[in-house]
């Protein structure tokens, strides 16, 4: 959370077990009116790499997507953004989450886009979904098609940093390149 707070000054960052829905609801009520909620749940259950080898139907982390969406939509923000690996789109968890959003009055769109076109220093496809109150639209599919700015160096995103390294799980190559 320390790094999150440094990167996102003023953002609310509170450690909380999302399975504790009562505590999550209390937190959201205390927060007051929220315009946007961003959801990024663990990607391993939906990843083709299947870290841990647990079947999707038995992986409790996959259920976090549905819980997060249900609680976020109950808070009533104008918009919800969801990010994950592209495999989430074919999961029964996404189908349930999308239905919950639509039943709560949201217009839902999703697309797959390479993260390098979103200003992230990695060449990886990501699932991005937007849910906005009826009457609004994000046109996310059209926006994704128009993206062409390729980020290849961390210095393009963080110009005041000298070098930033993040090694992949196999420890063979850095996911983020040096400045």
Coordinates of C-alpha atoms in Angstrom, one line a residue:
X1 CA 0.0 0.0 0.0
X2 CA 2.9 2.3 0.6
X3 CA 3.8 2.3 -3.1
X4 CA 0.1 2.7 -4.1
X5 CA -0.2 5.8 -1.8
X6 CA 3.0 7.3 -3.3
X7 CA 1.8 6.8 -6.9
X8 CA -1.8 7.9 -6.1
X9 CA -1.7 10.7 -3.6
X10 CA -5.1 11.4 -2.1
X11 CA -6.5 8.0 -3.2
X12 CA -8.2 5.9 -0.5
X13 CA -6.1 2.8 0.1
X14 CA -7.3 0.6 3.0
X15 CA -6.3 -3.0 3.7
X16 CA -9.5 -5.0 3.9
X17 CA -10.5 -8.6 3.4
X18 CA -13.0 -8.2 0.5
X19 CA -14.7 -11.5 1.7
X20 CA -15.9 -9.5 4.7
X21 CA -18.8 -7.8 2.9
X22 CA -20.1 -6.0 5.9
X23 CA -16.8 -4.3 6.6
X24 CA -16.6 -3.4 2.9
X25 CA -20.1 -1.9 2.9
X26 CA -19.3 0.1 6.0
X27 CA -16.1 1.4 4.4
X28 CA -18.0 2.4 1.2
X29 CA -20.7 4.2 3.2
X30 CA -18.0 6.1 5.3
X31 CA -16.3 7.1 2.0
X32 CA -19.4 9.0 0.9
X33 CA -20.3 9.7 -2.7
X34 CA -17.9 7.9 -5.1
X35 CA -17.8 8.8 -8.8
X36 CA -15.5 5.9 -10.0
X37 CA -14.5 2.6 -8.6
X38 CA -11.7 0.6 -10.2
X39 CA -11.6 -3.2 -9.8
X40 CA -8.5 -5.3 -10.3
X41 CA -8.9 -8.7 -8.8
X42 CA -6.3 -11.5 -8.9
X43 CA -5.7 -12.6 -12.4
X44 CA -4.2 -16.1 -11.7
X45 CA -7.6 -17.9 -11.7
X46 CA -8.3 -16.6 -15.3
X47 CA -4.7 -16.8 -16.6
X48 CA -3.6 -19.3 -19.2
X49 CA -0.6 -19.9 -16.9
X50 CA -2.9 -21.2 -14.2
X51 CA -0.5 -20.5 -11.3
X52 CA -1.2 -23.0 -8.6
X53 CA -3.0 -25.5 -10.8
X54 CA -6.3 -25.0 -9.1
X55 CA -9.4 -25.5 -11.3
X56 CA -11.4 -22.3 -11.9
X57 CA -14.5 -23.7 -10.2
X58 CA -12.5 -24.3 -7.0
X59 CA -10.3 -21.2 -7.0
X60 CA -11.8 -18.8 -4.3
X61 CA -9.9 -15.9 -5.8
X62 CA -12.1 -16.0 -8.9
X63 CA -15.1 -15.3 -6.8
X64 CA -13.5 -12.0 -5.8
X65 CA -14.5 -10.5 -9.2
X66 CA -18.2 -11.1 -8.5
X67 CA -18.0 -9.9 -4.9
X68 CA -16.1 -6.7 -5.9
X69 CA -18.6 -6.0 -8.7
X70 CA -21.7 -6.6 -6.5
X71 CA -20.4 -4.4 -3.7
X72 CA -19.1 -1.7 -6.1
X73 CA -22.4 -1.4 -7.9
X74 CA -24.3 -1.3 -4.5
X75 CA -22.2 1.8 -3.7
X76 CA -23.7 3.4 -6.8
X77 CA -20.8 5.1 -8.5
X78 CA -21.3 6.7 -11.9
X79 CA -18.7 4.4 -13.4
X80 CA -16.8 1.2 -12.6
X81 CA -13.7 0.1 -14.5
X82 CA -12.5 -3.5 -14.3
X83 CA -9.1 -4.7 -15.5
X84 CA -7.8 -8.3 -15.7
X85 CA -6.3 -10.9 -18.0
X86 CA -8.1 -11.5 -21.3
X87 CA -9.2 -15.0 -20.1
X88 CA -11.6 -13.5 -17.6
X89 CA -14.0 -12.6 -20.5
X90 CA -14.8 -16.3 -21.1
X91 CA -15.3 -17.2 -17.4
X92 CA -18.6 -17.8 -15.7
X93 CA -17.5 -15.3 -13.1
X94 CA -17.4 -12.5 -15.7
X95 CA -20.9 -13.5 -17.0
X96 CA -22.2 -13.2 -13.4
X97 CA -20.4 -10.0 -12.8
X98 CA -21.7 -8.4 -16.0
X99 CA -25.3 -9.5 -15.3
X100 CA -25.0 -8.0 -11.8
X101 CA -23.9 -4.7 -13.3
X102 CA -26.6 -4.7 -15.9
X103 CA -29.3 -5.5 -13.2
X104 CA -27.9 -2.6 -11.2
X105 CA -28.6 -0.2 -14.1
X106 CA -25.1 0.0 -15.7
X107 CA -24.3 -0.1 -19.4
X108 CA -21.4 -2.5 -19.7
X109 CA -18.7 -2.7 -22.5
X110 CA -15.5 -4.6 -22.6
X111 CA -12.5 -5.0 -24.9
X112 CA -9.1 -6.5 -24.9
X113 CA -6.3 -4.0 -25.4
X114 CA -2.5 -4.1 -25.2
X115 CA -1.3 -2.5 -22.0
X116 CA 1.5 -0.7 -23.9
X117 CA -1.1 1.5 -25.6
X118 CA -2.5 2.6 -22.2
X119 CA 0.8 4.0 -21.0
X120 CA 2.0 0.9 -19.2
X121 CA 5.6 -0.3 -19.9
X122 CA 4.6 -3.8 -20.8
X123 CA 3.6 -5.6 -23.9
X124 CA 0.6 -7.6 -22.7
X125 CA -3.0 -7.8 -23.6
X126 CA -5.5 -6.9 -20.9
X127 CA -9.2 -7.2 -20.4
X128 CA -10.8 -3.8 -19.8
X129 CA -14.5 -3.3 -18.9
X130 CA -16.4 -0.2 -18.3
X131 CA -19.7 0.0 -16.6
X132 CA -21.5 3.4 -16.6
X133 CA -24.9 4.5 -15.5
X134 CA -27.6 4.2 -18.2
X135 CA -27.5 7.2 -20.5
X136 CA -23.7 7.4 -20.5
X137 CA -21.2 5.6 -22.8
X138 CA -17.5 5.1 -22.8
X139 CA -17.1 3.9 -26.4
X140 CA -14.2 1.8 -25.0
X141 CA -14.0 -0.5 -28.1
X142 CA -13.6 2.5 -30.4
X143 CA -11.1 4.1 -28.0
X144 CA -9.1 0.9 -27.9
X145 CA -8.9 0.7 -31.7
X146 CA -7.6 4.3 -31.8
X147 CA -4.7 3.7 -29.4
X148 CA -1.3 3.7 -31.1
X149 CA 1.2 5.1 -28.6
X150 CA 3.6 2.4 -27.7
X151 CA 5.5 2.7 -24.4
X152 CA 8.7 0.8 -24.5
X153 CA 10.7 2.4 -21.7
X154 CA 9.8 3.2 -18.2
X155 CA 11.3 6.6 -18.6
X156 CA 8.4 7.5 -21.0
X157 CA 6.0 7.0 -18.0
X158 CA 8.3 8.0 -15.1
X159 CA 10.7 10.6 -16.5
X160 CA 12.3 11.4 -13.1
X161 CA 13.3 7.8 -12.4
X162 CA 16.7 6.4 -13.3
X163 CA 16.0 2.6 -13.4
X164 CA 13.0 0.5 -12.4
X165 CA 13.1 -3.3 -12.6
X166 CA 10.4 -5.9 -12.1
X167 CA 11.3 -9.5 -12.9
X168 CA 8.8 -12.0 -14.1
X169 CA 8.1 -15.1 -12.2
X170 CA 10.6 -17.1 -14.3
X171 CA 13.3 -14.6 -13.4
X172 CA 14.6 -14.7 -17.0
X173 CA 13.6 -11.3 -18.3
X174 CA 12.5 -8.0 -16.8
X175 CA 8.8 -7.0 -17.3
X176 CA 9.7 -3.3 -17.0
X177 CA 12.8 -2.0 -18.9
X178 CA 15.4 0.3 -17.5
X179 CA 15.3 4.0 -18.3

